[in-house]
Amino acid sequence: MTEPASTHPEHNLGAFLAHAVVLEDEAAERYDELADAMDNHNNAEVAALFRKMAGYSRLHRAEAVDHARQHAGGLPPLKSWEFHWPDDESPESANLTLSHYLMTPHQALELALQAECSARDFYAGVAERSELPAIVELAREFAEEEGEHAEALEVWLKRFPKTQDDWDHDPDPPAAAD
Ligand code: ZN
């Protein structure tokens, strides 16, 4: 009789990658929504940033699926209740309750930053708790990537500070740059 594989991300590579796939799915979806919100604000620049970030999430997701196929016999078919998230909630979904169309660029960037930081902390936590080198190495790598996303958003937040939250009254909005 074989023991069922652990569904804990720190104990099972497949389970870890299944968690990563959910995180990236949610990140991509969130960035799409934030990009739509920025389109509604006629902020093409921040909308383009978010669409680029959504693209990175989908790329990262594909890499996780690929890694699972090559090194873990594919993704385990985890049920929603078999995931192990901090606070019983997937980190990146934590803040998706705001009404997006009212969001300023500053608020949208803040929300994206929080999600990137939770994702980074999730991966860093797994790297810290896991005793399996294959998981530790990958979790560290993912934590680093999320940290880079967070840093990029912090730079953007400096360009769209809170004091500019009434920017939509700007009679001369910035030109749509790419
Ligand atoms: Zn990210």
Tab-separated table of C-alpha atoms and ligand atoms in Angstrom:
chain	number	residue	atom	x	y	z
A	1	MET	CA	0.000	0.000	0.000
A	2	THR	CA	1.536	3.294	-1.064
A	3	GLU	CA	1.076	6.410	0.961
A	4	PRO	CA	-0.774	9.218	-0.784
A	5	ALA	CA	1.577	12.014	-1.839
A	6	SER	CA	1.614	15.053	0.403
A	7	THR	CA	-0.325	18.066	-0.820
A	8	HIS	CA	1.907	20.434	1.169
A	9	PRO	CA	3.975	22.671	-1.109
A	10	GLU	CA	7.046	22.224	1.081
A	11	HIS	CA	6.856	18.413	1.020
A	12	ASN	CA	5.997	17.614	-2.560
A	13	LEU	CA	7.375	19.190	-5.727
A	14	GLY	CA	4.182	18.579	-7.719
A	15	ALA	CA	2.074	20.151	-4.976
A	16	PHE	CA	4.433	23.119	-4.822
A	17	LEU	CA	4.092	23.668	-8.559
A	18	ALA	CA	0.295	23.278	-8.346
A	19	HIS	CA	0.304	26.129	-5.820
A	20	ALA	CA	2.488	28.200	-8.142
A	21	VAL	CA	0.080	27.628	-11.040
A	22	VAL	CA	-2.864	28.899	-8.972
A	23	LEU	CA	-0.861	31.934	-7.867
A	24	GLU	CA	0.120	32.804	-11.416
A	25	ASP	CA	-3.423	32.284	-12.716
A	26	GLU	CA	-4.748	34.657	-10.113
A	27	ALA	CA	-1.964	37.149	-10.744
A	28	ALA	CA	-2.637	37.166	-14.495
A	29	GLU	CA	-6.362	37.622	-13.937
A	30	ARG	CA	-5.789	40.402	-11.418
A	31	TYR	CA	-3.406	42.237	-13.741
A	32	ASP	CA	-5.929	41.980	-16.590
A	33	GLU	CA	-8.591	43.515	-14.347
A	34	LEU	CA	-6.247	46.252	-13.160
A	35	ALA	CA	-5.295	46.992	-16.771
A	36	ASP	CA	-8.986	47.332	-17.659
A	37	ALA	CA	-9.417	49.680	-14.702
A	38	MET	CA	-6.518	51.815	-15.940
A	39	ASP	CA	-8.022	51.870	-19.439
A	40	ASN	CA	-11.158	53.273	-17.845
A	41	HIS	CA	-8.993	55.982	-16.326
A	42	ASN	CA	-7.412	56.670	-19.708
A	43	ASN	CA	-4.040	55.775	-18.257
A	44	ALA	CA	-2.561	53.801	-21.143
A	45	GLU	CA	0.886	53.785	-19.587
A	46	VAL	CA	-0.080	51.976	-16.384
A	47	ALA	CA	-2.519	49.768	-18.321
A	48	ALA	CA	0.376	48.675	-20.535
A	49	LEU	CA	2.504	47.910	-17.474
A	50	PHE	CA	-0.226	45.688	-16.040
A	51	ARG	CA	-0.722	43.863	-19.349
A	52	LYS	CA	3.006	43.217	-19.466
A	53	MET	CA	2.890	41.863	-15.893
A	54	ALA	CA	-0.079	39.632	-16.838
A	55	GLY	CA	2.068	38.269	-19.647
A	56	TYR	CA	4.901	37.491	-17.237
A	57	SER	CA	2.455	35.631	-14.994
A	58	ARG	CA	1.243	33.480	-17.892
A	59	LEU	CA	4.839	32.767	-18.881
A	60	HIS	CA	5.703	31.815	-15.321
A	61	ARG	CA	2.631	29.579	-15.177
A	62	ALA	CA	3.696	27.773	-18.348
A	63	GLU	CA	7.160	27.246	-16.884
A	64	ALA	CA	5.670	25.745	-13.716
A	65	VAL	CA	3.509	23.348	-15.752
A	66	ASP	CA	6.536	22.394	-17.809
A	67	HIS	CA	8.678	21.861	-14.731
A	68	ALA	CA	5.976	19.627	-13.219
A	69	ARG	CA	5.831	17.572	-16.401
A	70	GLN	CA	9.592	17.113	-16.496
A	71	HIS	CA	10.368	16.628	-12.817
A	72	ALA	CA	7.206	15.696	-10.919
A	73	GLY	CA	5.217	13.423	-13.232
A	74	GLY	CA	2.828	16.271	-14.037
A	75	LEU	CA	0.683	18.468	-11.837
A	76	PRO	CA	-1.242	16.620	-9.128
A	77	PRO	CA	-5.014	17.207	-9.458
A	78	LEU	CA	-5.412	19.013	-6.148
A	79	LYS	CA	-8.896	19.915	-4.959
A	80	SER	CA	-9.349	23.473	-3.734
A	81	TRP	CA	-9.416	22.275	-0.107
A	82	GLU	CA	-6.158	20.380	-0.555
A	83	PHE	CA	-4.120	23.545	-1.039
A	84	HIS	CA	-2.187	24.933	1.888
A	85	TRP	CA	-2.186	28.725	1.822
A	86	PRO	CA	-1.185	30.981	4.668
A	87	ASP	CA	-4.405	32.258	6.296
A	88	ASP	CA	-6.457	29.751	4.292
A	89	GLU	CA	-6.499	32.008	1.277
A	90	SER	CA	-4.274	32.074	-1.758
A	91	PRO	CA	-1.966	35.035	-1.182
A	92	GLU	CA	-2.538	36.767	-4.477
A	93	SER	CA	-6.329	36.731	-4.209
A	94	ALA	CA	-6.348	38.480	-0.855
A	95	ASN	CA	-7.164	41.982	-2.026
A	96	LEU	CA	-9.432	41.542	-4.997
A	97	THR	CA	-12.516	43.041	-3.415
A	98	LEU	CA	-12.176	46.695	-4.414
A	99	SER	CA	-14.358	48.068	-7.157
A	100	HIS	CA	-11.849	48.460	-9.912
A	101	TYR	CA	-13.440	51.154	-11.964
A	102	LEU	CA	-13.020	53.621	-9.114
A	103	MET	CA	-9.366	52.831	-8.717
A	104	THR	CA	-6.668	55.410	-9.225
A	105	PRO	CA	-3.274	54.407	-10.650
A	106	HIS	CA	-1.806	54.773	-7.168
A	107	GLN	CA	-4.408	52.440	-5.651
A	108	ALA	CA	-4.037	49.921	-8.455
A	109	LEU	CA	-0.248	49.888	-8.107
A	110	GLU	CA	-0.597	49.529	-4.319
A	111	LEU	CA	-2.897	46.566	-4.746
A	112	ALA	CA	-0.566	44.911	-7.232
A	113	LEU	CA	2.379	45.544	-4.903
A	114	GLN	CA	0.600	43.909	-1.953
A	115	ALA	CA	-0.150	40.844	-4.044
A	116	GLU	CA	3.440	40.555	-5.281
A	117	CYS	CA	4.705	40.855	-1.714
A	118	SER	CA	2.334	38.128	-0.468
A	119	ALA	CA	3.420	35.861	-3.315
A	120	ARG	CA	7.066	36.574	-2.508
A	121	ASP	CA	6.458	35.806	1.172
A	122	PHE	CA	4.611	32.595	0.296
A	123	TYR	CA	7.530	31.301	-1.777
A	124	ALA	CA	10.109	32.476	0.753
A	125	GLY	CA	8.162	30.665	3.491
A	126	VAL	CA	8.131	27.440	1.504
A	127	ALA	CA	11.871	27.764	0.837
A	128	GLU	CA	12.437	28.224	4.542
A	129	ARG	CA	10.281	25.295	5.690
A	130	SER	CA	11.118	22.749	3.007
A	131	GLU	CA	13.834	20.161	3.450
A	132	LEU	CA	13.798	19.089	-0.183
A	133	PRO	CA	16.540	20.793	-2.227
A	134	ALA	CA	14.512	20.672	-5.459
A	135	ILE	CA	11.705	22.639	-3.775
A	136	VAL	CA	13.962	24.983	-1.802
A	137	GLU	CA	15.861	25.975	-4.925
A	138	LEU	CA	12.752	26.616	-6.991
A	139	ALA	CA	10.900	28.411	-4.187
A	140	ARG	CA	13.897	30.713	-3.680
A	141	GLU	CA	13.991	31.438	-7.386
A	142	PHE	CA	10.258	32.226	-7.464
A	143	ALA	CA	10.533	34.392	-4.336
A	144	GLU	CA	13.303	36.345	-6.018
A	145	GLU	CA	11.215	36.886	-9.152
A	146	GLU	CA	8.236	38.108	-7.134
A	147	GLY	CA	10.583	40.389	-5.224
A	148	GLU	CA	11.735	41.893	-8.514
A	149	HIS	CA	8.111	42.468	-9.547
A	150	ALA	CA	7.489	44.201	-6.216
A	151	GLU	CA	10.538	46.419	-6.705
A	152	ALA	CA	9.399	47.404	-10.187
A	153	LEU	CA	5.985	48.375	-8.805
A	154	GLU	CA	7.618	50.445	-6.067
A	155	VAL	CA	9.421	52.454	-8.731
A	156	TRP	CA	6.098	53.049	-10.520
A	157	LEU	CA	4.455	54.062	-7.238
A	158	LYS	CA	6.977	56.880	-6.927
A	159	ARG	CA	5.755	58.183	-10.271
A	160	PHE	CA	2.122	57.931	-9.187
A	161	PRO	CA	2.139	59.017	-5.538
A	162	LYS	CA	-0.984	59.256	-3.426
A	163	THR	CA	-1.039	63.050	-3.687
A	164	GLN	CA	-1.763	62.655	-7.390
A	165	ASP	CA	-4.943	60.715	-6.709
A	166	ASP	CA	-7.014	63.533	-8.165
A	167	TRP	CA	-4.975	63.229	-11.346
A	168	ASP	CA	-8.103	62.522	-13.405
A	169	HIS	CA	-8.907	66.204	-13.152
A	170	ASP	CA	-5.628	66.911	-14.896
A	171	PRO	CA	-6.564	69.005	-17.961
A	172	ASP	CA	-3.391	67.852	-19.694
A	173	PRO	CA	-3.026	64.089	-19.158
A	174	PRO	CA	0.304	62.446	-19.991
A	175	ALA	CA	0.611	61.154	-23.535
A	176	ALA	CA	0.143	57.427	-24.015
A	177	ALA	CA	3.671	56.091	-24.042
A	178	ASP	CA	4.783	52.512	-24.321
B	1	ZN	ZN	4.805	38.415	-9.682
